[in-house]
Coordinates of C-alpha atoms in Angstrom, one line a residue:
Chain A
M1 CA -24.5 -0.1 17.9
K2 CA -27.9 -1.8 17.1
Q3 CA -29.3 -2.3 13.6
I4 CA -32.2 -4.1 12.4
L5 CA -32.2 -5.2 8.7
L6 CA -35.3 -5.8 7.1
I7 CA -35.2 -7.6 3.9
T8 CA -38.7 -7.8 2.3
D9 CA -40.1 -7.9 -1.2
G10 CA -43.4 -6.0 -0.9
C11 CA -46.1 -4.3 1.1
S12 CA -47.1 -5.1 4.7
N13 CA -50.9 -5.6 4.9
V14 CA -51.6 -6.9 8.5
G15 CA -51.2 -4.9 12.0
A16 CA -49.5 -1.9 13.0
S17 CA -47.9 0.3 10.7
P18 CA -44.1 -0.5 10.1
V19 CA -43.3 3.0 9.7
L20 CA -44.5 3.6 13.2
A21 CA -42.7 0.7 14.3
A22 CA -39.4 1.7 12.9
A23 CA -39.6 5.0 14.4
H24 CA -40.0 3.4 17.7
A25 CA -36.8 1.4 17.1
L26 CA -35.0 4.7 16.3
Q27 CA -36.3 5.9 19.6
D28 CA -34.7 2.9 21.4
G29 CA -31.3 3.5 19.4
I30 CA -31.9 1.0 16.8
V31 CA -31.3 2.0 13.3
V32 CA -33.7 0.3 10.7
N33 CA -32.1 -0.6 7.4
V34 CA -34.4 -2.1 4.4
V35 CA -33.5 -4.1 1.4
G36 CA -36.2 -4.6 -1.1
V37 CA -35.3 -8.1 -3.0
L38 CA -36.7 -8.2 -6.6
D39 CA -35.8 -10.4 -9.1
Y40 CA -38.8 -10.2 -11.7
G41 CA -41.5 -7.5 -12.2
T42 CA -41.7 -4.7 -10.0
I43 CA -42.1 -4.1 -6.5
G44 CA -45.1 -1.8 -6.8
E45 CA -45.4 1.8 -6.3
L46 CA -46.7 1.2 -2.8
G47 CA -44.0 -1.4 -1.9
G48 CA -41.3 0.9 -2.9
L49 CA -42.9 3.9 -1.1
E50 CA -43.2 1.7 2.2
I51 CA -39.6 0.6 2.0
K52 CA -38.4 4.0 1.8
E53 CA -40.6 5.4 4.6
I54 CA -39.3 2.3 6.9
A55 CA -35.8 3.4 6.4
K56 CA -36.5 7.0 6.8
A57 CA -38.5 6.5 10.1
G58 CA -36.0 4.2 11.2
G59 CA -32.9 6.4 10.6
G60 CA -31.3 3.9 8.2
I61 CA -31.0 3.4 4.4
H62 CA -32.9 1.4 1.9
R63 CA -31.9 -0.2 -1.5
I64 CA -33.8 -2.2 -3.9
V65 CA -31.7 -5.1 -5.4
G66 CA -32.0 -8.2 -7.3
T67 CA -30.6 -11.5 -5.4
P68 CA -27.3 -11.5 -7.1
Q69 CA -26.3 -8.0 -5.5
L70 CA -28.0 -9.2 -2.1
A71 CA -24.8 -10.1 -0.1
Q72 CA -22.9 -7.0 -1.3
T73 CA -25.7 -4.5 -0.6
M74 CA -26.3 -6.1 3.0
Q75 CA -22.6 -5.9 3.7
M76 CA -22.4 -2.2 2.5
M77 CA -25.6 -1.0 4.4
T78 CA -24.4 -2.2 7.6
R79 CA -20.9 -1.1 7.2
K80 CA -22.3 2.5 6.1
T81 CA -24.8 2.7 8.8
V82 CA -22.1 1.9 11.5
V83 CA -20.1 4.8 10.0
Q84 CA -23.2 7.0 9.9
T85 CA -23.9 6.2 13.5
I86 CA -20.6 7.3 14.8
Q87 CA -20.5 10.3 12.5
Q88 CA -23.7 11.6 14.1
A89 CA -22.3 11.1 17.3
V90 CA -19.1 12.8 16.4
N91 CA -21.0 15.7 14.9
K92 CA -22.9 16.2 17.9
E93 CA -19.6 16.4 20.0
I94 CA -18.3 18.8 17.4
Q95 CA -21.5 21.1 17.7
H96 CA -21.2 20.8 21.4
I97 CA -17.1 22.0 21.3
L98 CA -17.6 24.5 18.5
G99 CA -21.1 25.7 18.9
S100 CA -22.0 24.7 15.1
G101 CA -20.7 22.9 12.2
S102 CA -20.0 19.4 11.2
L103 CA -17.5 17.2 10.2
E104 CA -17.6 18.3 6.5
E105 CA -17.0 21.9 7.5
L106 CA -13.9 21.1 9.4
P107 CA -10.4 22.3 7.7
P108 CA -8.6 19.3 6.2
D109 CA -6.2 18.6 8.7
K110 CA -8.3 18.7 11.7
R111 CA -11.2 16.5 9.6
S112 CA -8.2 14.1 8.9
Q113 CA -7.6 13.4 12.7
V114 CA -11.5 13.2 13.2
V115 CA -12.0 10.8 10.5
E116 CA -9.1 8.5 11.8
V117 CA -11.1 8.5 15.1
V118 CA -14.3 7.5 13.4
D119 CA -12.5 4.8 11.5
E120 CA -11.1 3.4 14.5
L121 CA -14.7 3.3 16.2
A122 CA -16.1 2.1 13.4
E123 CA -13.9 -1.1 13.6
T124 CA -13.8 -1.6 17.1
S125 CA -17.1 -0.8 18.6
S126 CA -19.6 -3.4 19.3
L127 CA -22.3 -4.0 17.0
Q128 CA -25.5 -6.2 16.9
V129 CA -27.5 -6.7 13.7
A130 CA -31.0 -8.3 13.9
L131 CA -32.0 -9.6 10.5
L132 CA -35.8 -9.8 10.1
I133 CA -36.8 -11.7 6.9
D134 CA -40.1 -11.5 5.3
A135 CA -41.1 -15.0 4.5
S136 CA -44.3 -14.4 3.0
A137 CA -45.2 -16.9 0.0
S138 CA -43.6 -14.7 -2.7
M139 CA -40.2 -14.4 -1.1
K140 CA -40.0 -18.3 -1.0
P141 CA -37.6 -18.7 -4.1
K142 CA -35.4 -16.1 -2.7
L143 CA -34.9 -17.5 0.6
A144 CA -31.8 -19.4 -0.4
A145 CA -30.2 -16.4 -1.6
V146 CA -31.2 -14.6 1.4
E147 CA -29.4 -17.2 3.7
E148 CA -26.4 -17.1 1.7
A149 CA -26.2 -13.4 2.0
I150 CA -26.6 -13.6 5.8
R151 CA -23.6 -16.1 6.0
D152 CA -21.6 -13.7 3.8
L153 CA -22.5 -10.7 6.2
M154 CA -21.5 -12.9 9.0
L155 CA -17.9 -13.4 7.3
S156 CA -17.8 -9.6 7.1
L157 CA -18.7 -8.8 10.5
K158 CA -16.2 -11.6 11.8
A159 CA -13.2 -9.7 10.3
R160 CA -14.1 -6.7 12.3
L161 CA -12.0 -5.9 15.4
G162 CA -14.9 -4.9 17.7
S163 CA -17.5 -7.6 18.9
S164 CA -20.1 -8.4 16.3
K165 CA -23.2 -10.2 16.7
L166 CA -26.1 -11.3 14.5
S167 CA -29.6 -12.7 14.9
V168 CA -32.0 -13.9 12.4
F169 CA -35.9 -13.9 12.7
H170 CA -38.8 -14.4 10.1
F171 CA -42.4 -13.5 9.7
P172 CA -45.2 -14.3 9.7
G173 CA -45.1 -17.4 12.3
K174 CA -47.0 -20.6 12.1
H175 CA -50.3 -19.6 13.4
S176 CA -52.1 -16.1 13.3
G177 CA -50.9 -15.1 16.7
E178 CA -47.3 -15.4 16.2
D179 CA -45.9 -12.4 14.3
V180 CA -42.3 -13.4 14.3
V181 CA -40.3 -16.4 14.8
M182 CA -36.5 -16.5 15.9
D183 CA -34.4 -18.6 13.5
V184 CA -30.9 -17.7 15.0
D185 CA -30.2 -16.2 18.5
W186 CA -27.3 -13.7 19.0
T187 CA -24.4 -15.4 17.6
S188 CA -20.8 -14.4 16.2
D189 CA -20.4 -17.5 14.4
L190 CA -23.0 -19.0 11.8
D191 CA -21.1 -22.1 11.1
G192 CA -23.2 -24.3 13.2
A193 CA -26.4 -23.0 11.8
R194 CA -27.1 -25.0 8.7
G195 CA -30.6 -24.4 7.0
M196 CA -31.9 -21.5 8.7
F197 CA -35.2 -21.2 7.2
S198 CA -35.9 -25.2 7.1
R199 CA -38.8 -25.1 9.5
L200 CA -40.8 -22.4 7.4
Q201 CA -44.4 -22.2 6.5
M202 CA -45.2 -20.0 3.8
K203 CA -48.3 -17.8 4.1
G204 CA -49.8 -14.7 2.4
A205 CA -50.0 -12.3 5.4
T206 CA -47.0 -10.0 5.9
P207 CA -47.4 -8.2 9.2
T208 CA -44.1 -6.2 9.0
G209 CA -45.0 -3.7 11.7
P210 CA -46.0 -6.2 14.3
A211 CA -42.8 -8.2 13.5
L212 CA -40.6 -5.2 13.9
L213 CA -42.1 -4.4 17.1
K214 CA -41.2 -8.0 18.3
V215 CA -37.7 -7.5 17.4
I216 CA -37.5 -4.3 19.2
E217 CA -38.8 -6.0 22.3
F218 CA -36.3 -8.7 21.7
Y219 CA -33.5 -6.2 21.7
R220 CA -35.0 -4.6 25.0
Y221 CA -35.5 -7.9 26.9
G222 CA -33.3 -10.4 25.3
T223 CA -36.1 -12.7 24.4
L224 CA -39.2 -13.0 22.3
E225 CA -41.3 -14.3 25.2
G226 CA -40.2 -11.1 27.5
N227 CA -43.6 -9.7 26.2
Q228 CA -45.9 -12.5 27.1
S229 CA -46.8 -10.9 30.4
W230 CA -47.8 -7.9 28.6
Q231 CA -49.8 -9.8 26.2
G232 CA -51.7 -11.4 29.2
D233 CA -52.2 -7.9 30.5
S234 CA -54.0 -7.0 27.2
S235 CA -56.1 -9.9 27.1
Q236 CA -57.2 -9.0 30.7
E237 CA -57.8 -5.3 29.3
E238 CA -60.0 -7.1 26.6
G239 CA -61.9 -9.1 29.2
M240 CA -62.5 -6.2 31.2
L241 CA -63.8 -4.3 28.1
G242 CA -66.1 -7.1 27.5
D243 CA -67.5 -6.6 31.0
Y244 CA -68.2 -3.2 30.3
V245 CA -70.1 -4.1 27.1
V246 CA -72.2 -6.5 28.8
Chain B
M1 CA -25.0 8.2 -21.1
T2 CA -25.0 9.7 -17.5
T3 CA -28.4 9.7 -15.8
L4 CA -30.1 12.7 -14.7
S5 CA -29.8 12.0 -11.2
N6 CA -26.1 11.8 -11.3
P7 CA -24.7 13.9 -14.3
G8 CA -21.2 14.7 -13.0
Y9 CA -19.3 17.7 -14.3
P10 CA -19.5 18.6 -17.9
P11 CA -15.9 19.5 -19.5
G12 CA -14.7 23.0 -18.8
T13 CA -16.1 23.1 -15.3
V14 CA -13.8 24.7 -12.8
I15 CA -13.3 23.1 -9.6
T16 CA -12.0 25.5 -6.8
G17 CA -10.2 24.5 -3.7
K18 CA -11.9 26.3 -0.8
W19 CA -8.8 25.8 1.4
R20 CA -6.0 26.2 -0.7
N21 CA -7.4 28.1 -3.8
S22 CA -6.0 25.8 -6.4
R23 CA -8.1 25.8 -9.6
Y24 CA -8.7 22.8 -11.7
I25 CA -10.5 22.7 -15.0
V26 CA -12.3 19.4 -15.9
E27 CA -11.4 17.6 -19.5
R28 CA -13.5 14.9 -19.1
M29 CA -14.8 12.1 -16.9
L30 CA -12.2 9.2 -16.4
G31 CA -14.8 6.8 -14.5
K32 CA -16.9 6.1 -11.6
G33 CA -15.5 4.4 -8.3
A34 CA -17.6 2.9 -5.4
N35 CA -17.2 6.3 -3.5
G36 CA -16.7 8.8 -6.0
K37 CA -16.0 9.9 -9.7
V38 CA -12.7 10.5 -11.3
Y39 CA -12.1 13.4 -13.7
L40 CA -9.1 14.3 -15.8
V41 CA -8.4 17.7 -15.2
H42 CA -5.4 20.3 -15.8
R43 CA -4.5 23.2 -13.4
A44 CA -5.4 26.4 -14.4
G45 CA -2.6 28.2 -16.2
V46 CA -0.4 25.0 -15.9
R47 CA 0.1 22.4 -18.6
G48 CA 0.3 19.4 -16.3
R49 CA -2.6 17.0 -16.2
Y50 CA -4.1 15.3 -13.1
A51 CA -6.8 13.0 -12.0
L52 CA -9.2 14.4 -9.7
K53 CA -11.6 12.5 -7.7
V54 CA -14.7 13.9 -6.3
G55 CA -16.2 12.0 -3.2
H56 CA -20.0 11.2 -2.8
D57 CA -19.2 11.2 0.9
A58 CA -16.8 13.4 2.7
L59 CA -16.0 11.1 5.3
D60 CA -15.3 8.1 3.0
L61 CA -13.1 10.2 1.1
Q62 CA -11.2 11.5 3.9
S63 CA -10.4 8.1 5.0
E64 CA -9.0 7.2 1.6
I65 CA -6.9 10.5 1.8
N66 CA -5.5 9.5 5.2
V67 CA -4.4 6.1 3.6
L68 CA -2.8 8.0 1.0
N69 CA -1.2 10.7 3.4
A70 CA 0.2 8.1 5.4
L71 CA 1.7 6.3 2.1
K72 CA 3.3 9.5 0.8
E73 CA 6.3 8.9 3.0
Q74 CA 7.1 5.4 1.7
M75 CA 6.3 6.1 -2.1
P76 CA 9.2 7.2 -4.3
D77 CA 7.1 9.4 -6.4
P78 CA 4.0 10.3 -4.3
Y79 CA 0.5 9.6 -5.6
L80 CA -1.4 12.4 -3.8
V81 CA -1.1 15.9 -4.9
E82 CA -3.4 17.6 -2.4
A83 CA -6.9 17.5 -1.1
D84 CA -9.6 20.2 -0.6
D85 CA -13.2 21.1 -0.8
H86 CA -15.1 22.6 -3.7
H87 CA -18.6 24.5 -3.5
D88 CA -20.3 23.2 -6.7
G89 CA -23.4 25.6 -6.8
S90 CA -25.3 23.3 -4.7
H91 CA -23.6 21.9 -2.1
E92 CA -20.1 21.3 -0.7
V93 CA -18.3 18.2 -2.0
S94 CA -14.6 17.1 -1.2
F95 CA -12.2 16.0 -3.7
Y96 CA -8.5 15.2 -4.1
V97 CA -6.0 15.4 -6.7
M98 CA -3.7 12.6 -7.7
R99 CA -1.2 11.9 -10.5
Y100 CA -2.7 11.1 -13.7
I101 CA -1.8 7.5 -15.3
E102 CA -2.3 7.2 -18.8
G103 CA -2.9 3.7 -19.7
S104 CA -5.6 1.0 -19.8
P105 CA -6.9 -1.5 -17.1
L106 CA -5.1 -4.6 -16.7
H107 CA -7.7 -6.8 -18.5
R108 CA -8.0 -4.8 -21.5
F109 CA -4.0 -4.4 -21.9
I110 CA -3.9 -8.0 -21.5
R111 CA -6.5 -8.7 -24.0
K112 CA -4.8 -6.5 -26.5
R113 CA -1.1 -7.2 -26.2
G114 CA -1.2 -10.7 -25.2
T115 CA -1.1 -13.1 -22.1
E116 CA 2.9 -13.4 -22.3
W117 CA 2.8 -9.7 -20.6
V118 CA 1.3 -11.4 -17.4
S119 CA 4.7 -12.4 -15.8
L120 CA 6.0 -8.9 -16.1
I121 CA 3.3 -6.9 -15.2
G122 CA 2.3 -9.5 -12.4
L123 CA 6.0 -8.9 -11.1
K124 CA 5.7 -5.0 -11.2
L125 CA 2.4 -5.4 -9.4
L126 CA 3.8 -7.5 -6.8
E127 CA 6.4 -4.8 -6.2
K128 CA 3.8 -2.2 -5.7
L129 CA 2.0 -4.5 -3.4
S130 CA 5.1 -5.0 -1.3
V131 CA 5.8 -1.3 -0.7
L132 CA 2.1 -1.0 0.4
H133 CA 2.5 -4.2 2.4
A134 CA 5.9 -3.0 4.0
S135 CA 3.9 0.2 5.2
G136 CA 1.4 -2.0 7.0
Y137 CA -1.6 -1.8 4.7
A138 CA -3.5 -4.2 2.7
F139 CA -5.1 -3.1 -0.8
G140 CA -8.1 -4.9 -0.2
D141 CA -10.2 -4.6 -3.6
L142 CA -7.6 -5.8 -6.0
K143 CA -9.0 -6.5 -9.4
P144 CA -8.0 -5.6 -13.0
D145 CA -10.2 -2.5 -12.9
N146 CA -7.8 -0.9 -10.2
V147 CA -4.8 -1.8 -11.9
M148 CA -3.7 0.7 -14.5
V149 CA -0.8 -0.4 -17.1
S150 CA 0.7 2.2 -19.2
A151 CA 2.8 1.6 -22.4
Y152 CA 5.6 -1.0 -22.1
G153 CA 3.9 -2.5 -18.9
R154 CA 4.2 0.2 -16.2
V155 CA 2.0 -0.5 -13.5
E156 CA 0.1 1.3 -11.1
L157 CA -2.6 0.7 -8.4
I158 CA -5.7 3.1 -8.5
D159 CA -8.6 3.5 -6.4
Y160 CA -7.3 3.3 -2.9
G161 CA -10.5 3.5 -1.3
G162 CA -10.4 -0.4 -0.1
V163 CA -7.2 -0.1 1.6
S164 CA -7.2 -1.1 5.1
S165 CA -4.5 -1.5 7.9
F166 CA -3.2 -5.1 8.5
G167 CA -5.8 -6.9 11.0
R168 CA -8.7 -4.6 10.2
S169 CA -11.7 -5.7 8.2
V170 CA -11.4 -5.2 4.4
K171 CA -13.7 -2.1 3.7
Q172 CA -14.3 -2.9 -0.1
F173 CA -14.0 -6.1 -2.1
T174 CA -15.3 -7.5 -5.4
E175 CA -16.7 -11.3 -5.2
W176 CA -14.4 -13.0 -7.6
Y177 CA -11.3 -11.7 -6.0
D178 CA -12.6 -12.2 -2.5
R179 CA -11.0 -14.7 -0.2
G180 CA -14.4 -15.2 1.4
Y181 CA -16.1 -15.6 -1.6
W182 CA -14.1 -18.8 -2.2
N183 CA -14.6 -20.1 1.4
A184 CA -11.1 -19.7 1.7
G185 CA -10.5 -17.7 4.7
S186 CA -11.4 -14.4 6.5
R187 CA -12.1 -10.8 5.2
T188 CA -9.4 -9.6 7.4
G189 CA -6.8 -7.4 5.6
D190 CA -3.5 -8.9 5.4
V191 CA -0.8 -10.0 3.2
S192 CA -2.4 -13.3 1.9
Y193 CA -5.7 -11.5 1.4
D194 CA -4.1 -9.4 -1.7
L195 CA -2.0 -12.2 -2.6
F196 CA -5.1 -14.4 -2.9
S197 CA -6.9 -11.8 -5.0
F198 CA -3.9 -11.4 -7.2
A199 CA -4.0 -15.0 -7.8
V200 CA -7.5 -15.2 -8.7
M201 CA -6.8 -12.1 -10.8
C202 CA -3.9 -14.0 -12.7
I203 CA -6.4 -16.9 -13.4
G204 CA -9.0 -14.6 -14.8
L205 CA -6.5 -13.1 -17.1
L206 CA -5.3 -16.4 -18.6
D207 CA -8.6 -18.2 -18.4
E208 CA -11.5 -16.2 -17.7
K209 CA -13.8 -18.9 -19.1
S210 CA -13.0 -21.5 -16.4
L211 CA -13.2 -18.8 -13.5
R212 CA -16.6 -17.7 -14.6
E213 CA -17.8 -21.5 -14.8
A214 CA -16.3 -22.1 -11.4
S215 CA -17.8 -19.1 -9.7
C216 CA -21.2 -20.3 -11.0
Q217 CA -21.8 -23.3 -8.6
L218 CA -23.6 -23.1 -5.5
P219 CA -22.0 -20.8 -2.9
Q220 CA -21.6 -23.4 0.1
T221 CA -19.5 -25.8 -2.3
R222 CA -17.4 -23.0 -3.9
S223 CA -13.6 -23.5 -2.8
V224 CA -10.1 -23.2 -3.5
A225 CA -10.1 -26.6 -4.8
D226 CA -12.0 -25.3 -7.8
L227 CA -9.6 -22.7 -8.4
Q228 CA -6.8 -25.2 -8.3
L229 CA -8.3 -27.6 -10.6
I230 CA -8.2 -24.9 -13.2
L231 CA -4.6 -24.3 -12.7
R232 CA -4.2 -28.3 -13.2
R233 CA -6.5 -28.5 -16.3
N234 CA -5.2 -25.7 -18.5
P235 CA -1.5 -26.2 -19.8
V236 CA -1.4 -22.2 -20.0
F237 CA -0.7 -22.1 -16.3
K238 CA 2.2 -24.5 -16.2
P239 CA 5.0 -21.6 -15.6
Y240 CA 2.7 -20.1 -13.0
A241 CA 0.8 -23.1 -11.1
V242 CA 3.0 -23.5 -8.2
W243 CA 3.1 -19.8 -7.2
L244 CA -0.4 -19.3 -7.8
N245 CA -1.3 -22.4 -5.7
K246 CA 0.8 -21.1 -3.0
A247 CA -0.9 -17.8 -3.1
L248 CA -4.3 -19.4 -3.1
C249 CA -3.4 -21.3 0.0
G250 CA -2.0 -18.5 1.8
N251 CA 1.5 -20.1 2.2
F252 CA 3.7 -16.9 1.5
A253 CA 5.0 -15.4 4.7
D254 CA 5.1 -12.0 3.1
S255 CA 4.8 -10.2 -0.2
R256 CA 8.8 -10.1 -0.4
E257 CA 9.1 -13.6 -0.3
A258 CA 6.0 -13.8 -3.1
L259 CA 7.9 -11.2 -5.3
N260 CA 11.1 -13.2 -5.0
E261 CA 9.6 -16.3 -5.8
W262 CA 7.7 -15.0 -8.7
K263 CA 10.8 -13.7 -10.1
K264 CA 12.6 -16.9 -9.5
R265 CA 9.8 -18.9 -11.5
M266 CA 9.3 -16.4 -14.2
Y267 CA 13.1 -16.2 -15.2
E268 CA 13.6 -19.9 -14.6
G269 CA 10.5 -20.4 -17.1
T270 CA 12.0 -18.3 -19.7
V271 CA 15.5 -19.9 -19.5
K272 CA 14.0 -23.3 -19.7
S273 CA 11.7 -22.6 -22.5
A274 CA 14.7 -21.0 -24.4
R275 CA 17.2 -23.7 -24.0
P276 CA 15.5 -26.7 -25.5
I277 CA 15.2 -25.1 -28.8
P278 CA 18.8 -25.1 -29.9
G279 CA 19.3 -28.4 -28.2
R280 CA 16.7 -30.4 -29.8
T281 CA 17.2 -31.7 -33.3
P282 CA 13.8 -33.0 -35.1
R283 CA 13.7 -36.7 -35.5
W284 CA 13.4 -36.8 -39.3
L285 CA 16.8 -34.7 -39.4
R286 CA 18.4 -37.1 -37.1
N287 CA 17.0 -40.3 -38.9
A288 CA 18.3 -38.8 -42.3
F289 CA 21.4 -37.8 -40.8
A290 CA 21.9 -41.5 -39.8
L291 CA 20.8 -42.8 -43.0
S292 CA 23.2 -40.8 -44.8
L293 CA 26.2 -42.2 -42.5
V294 CA 25.0 -45.6 -43.5
I295 CA 25.1 -44.6 -47.3
M296 CA 28.4 -43.0 -47.0
A297 CA 29.8 -45.9 -45.1
C298 CA 28.4 -48.4 -47.8
A299 CA 30.0 -45.8 -50.5
V300 CA 33.5 -46.0 -48.9
Y301 CA 33.4 -49.5 -48.5
F302 CA 32.4 -50.4 -52.1
F303 CA 35.1 -47.9 -53.2
F304 CA 37.9 -49.6 -51.5
R305 CA 36.7 -53.1 -52.3
S306 CA 36.8 -52.2 -56.1

């Protein structure tokens, strides 16, 4: 099972639509969950709407919380999504076998058996969660809490019977071409990684969409650089286009 | 006040089981849990009162029901009455019916009746836990809100939503009582996870202020040592300290051992504290007695000399 957990505090303002990017993720079998972190003030109507839309497009859930509830919320969302993913697969099977219906419509004794299987799978299946952190200027005071919440999530994942891996990214990068930076590669142990966000440079831009696309590529190719050849191609195309214009 | 989006059922609502056709009438809401609302109900036509839990999610509720069903065989008086679905006009909801336990949550009971009840209630709670543990389950989300105490210290665990088999990850937990929160170990459900929560709960009941202070520091420096410090600092913990220390460090082999040791220490404590009272005479009385002996000796001496 693959998940992306986006942690942000506002609206994207650069590049491709994050809602479209989330829809792409779901197409690749990656569920996108979104947490809006809010300590003071409001997230804004637009920001709130975008958070909701991204989660909907990505087949996931969204929550808006303050930093004290962040750890608990991330843990709950991840767990819930695992169960939901399995439930969807199980419902598909039920429909396949019975022609129609879902888990909820089964009689109690049958449902009890099915849920036992769902619980078993939720605990034992392998899980990957890519955390994508909005590191724009307004997020800076919250990053310590975010890092703690990530460690806490790892602790919960470690307790699972199935293999659980976590990776951490933040956006934007140092220069304008860099949409996302990897902080932690796939790992099942964060003990070695102290100070995840130490080499951070805060900028105003929030390229949520492009960053999401990069993480999807990371899932696909296992590296952020896997897309460099493609970038090369695009610059070539640009060159060709330039030729045409001339 | 309840919010508009989440109104719950008003008193008088009839909840009808789809599969077994039992009818329950809502008296009032008892509380809201992580995955459902609990109502006080009575069965139509019958006097008995029950607690009825309506789940937010059929799947979550079913896995709770599964645990309760598995426990049914082990428990002397079963907790689960029945489980069913109800169509509430807009959609189908799952519910289960359990024994109604009249009482108050642990922290309120202690606040009202005094901390001297901790030893007895702790004992009863450990008994409950050891039954659960003997069946291969960890309770998980052990906290004062999930422990109901009725009159004269009868104890009952409520909300089995966090129960998981040994070796599985804990499904639900609450920061303060979570072993992981104190950097004291994994979030895998096992005997020592529950005993750890139990120990933190005792600390909170006897000295909530210190526990709150300890929990306020930086997450990476939080540790069992902070909890142990509370035990050393406050004399109220004297009879409990050794036991609590052992639970915090995960040094009990199983909950039977923990239960027996609790019993031993608590009863030893009462015997010890009871014995010195007749034995120890105040110093002023002893001195006065000595003085009176001297005076008498003098009086006798002068009497015979004269």
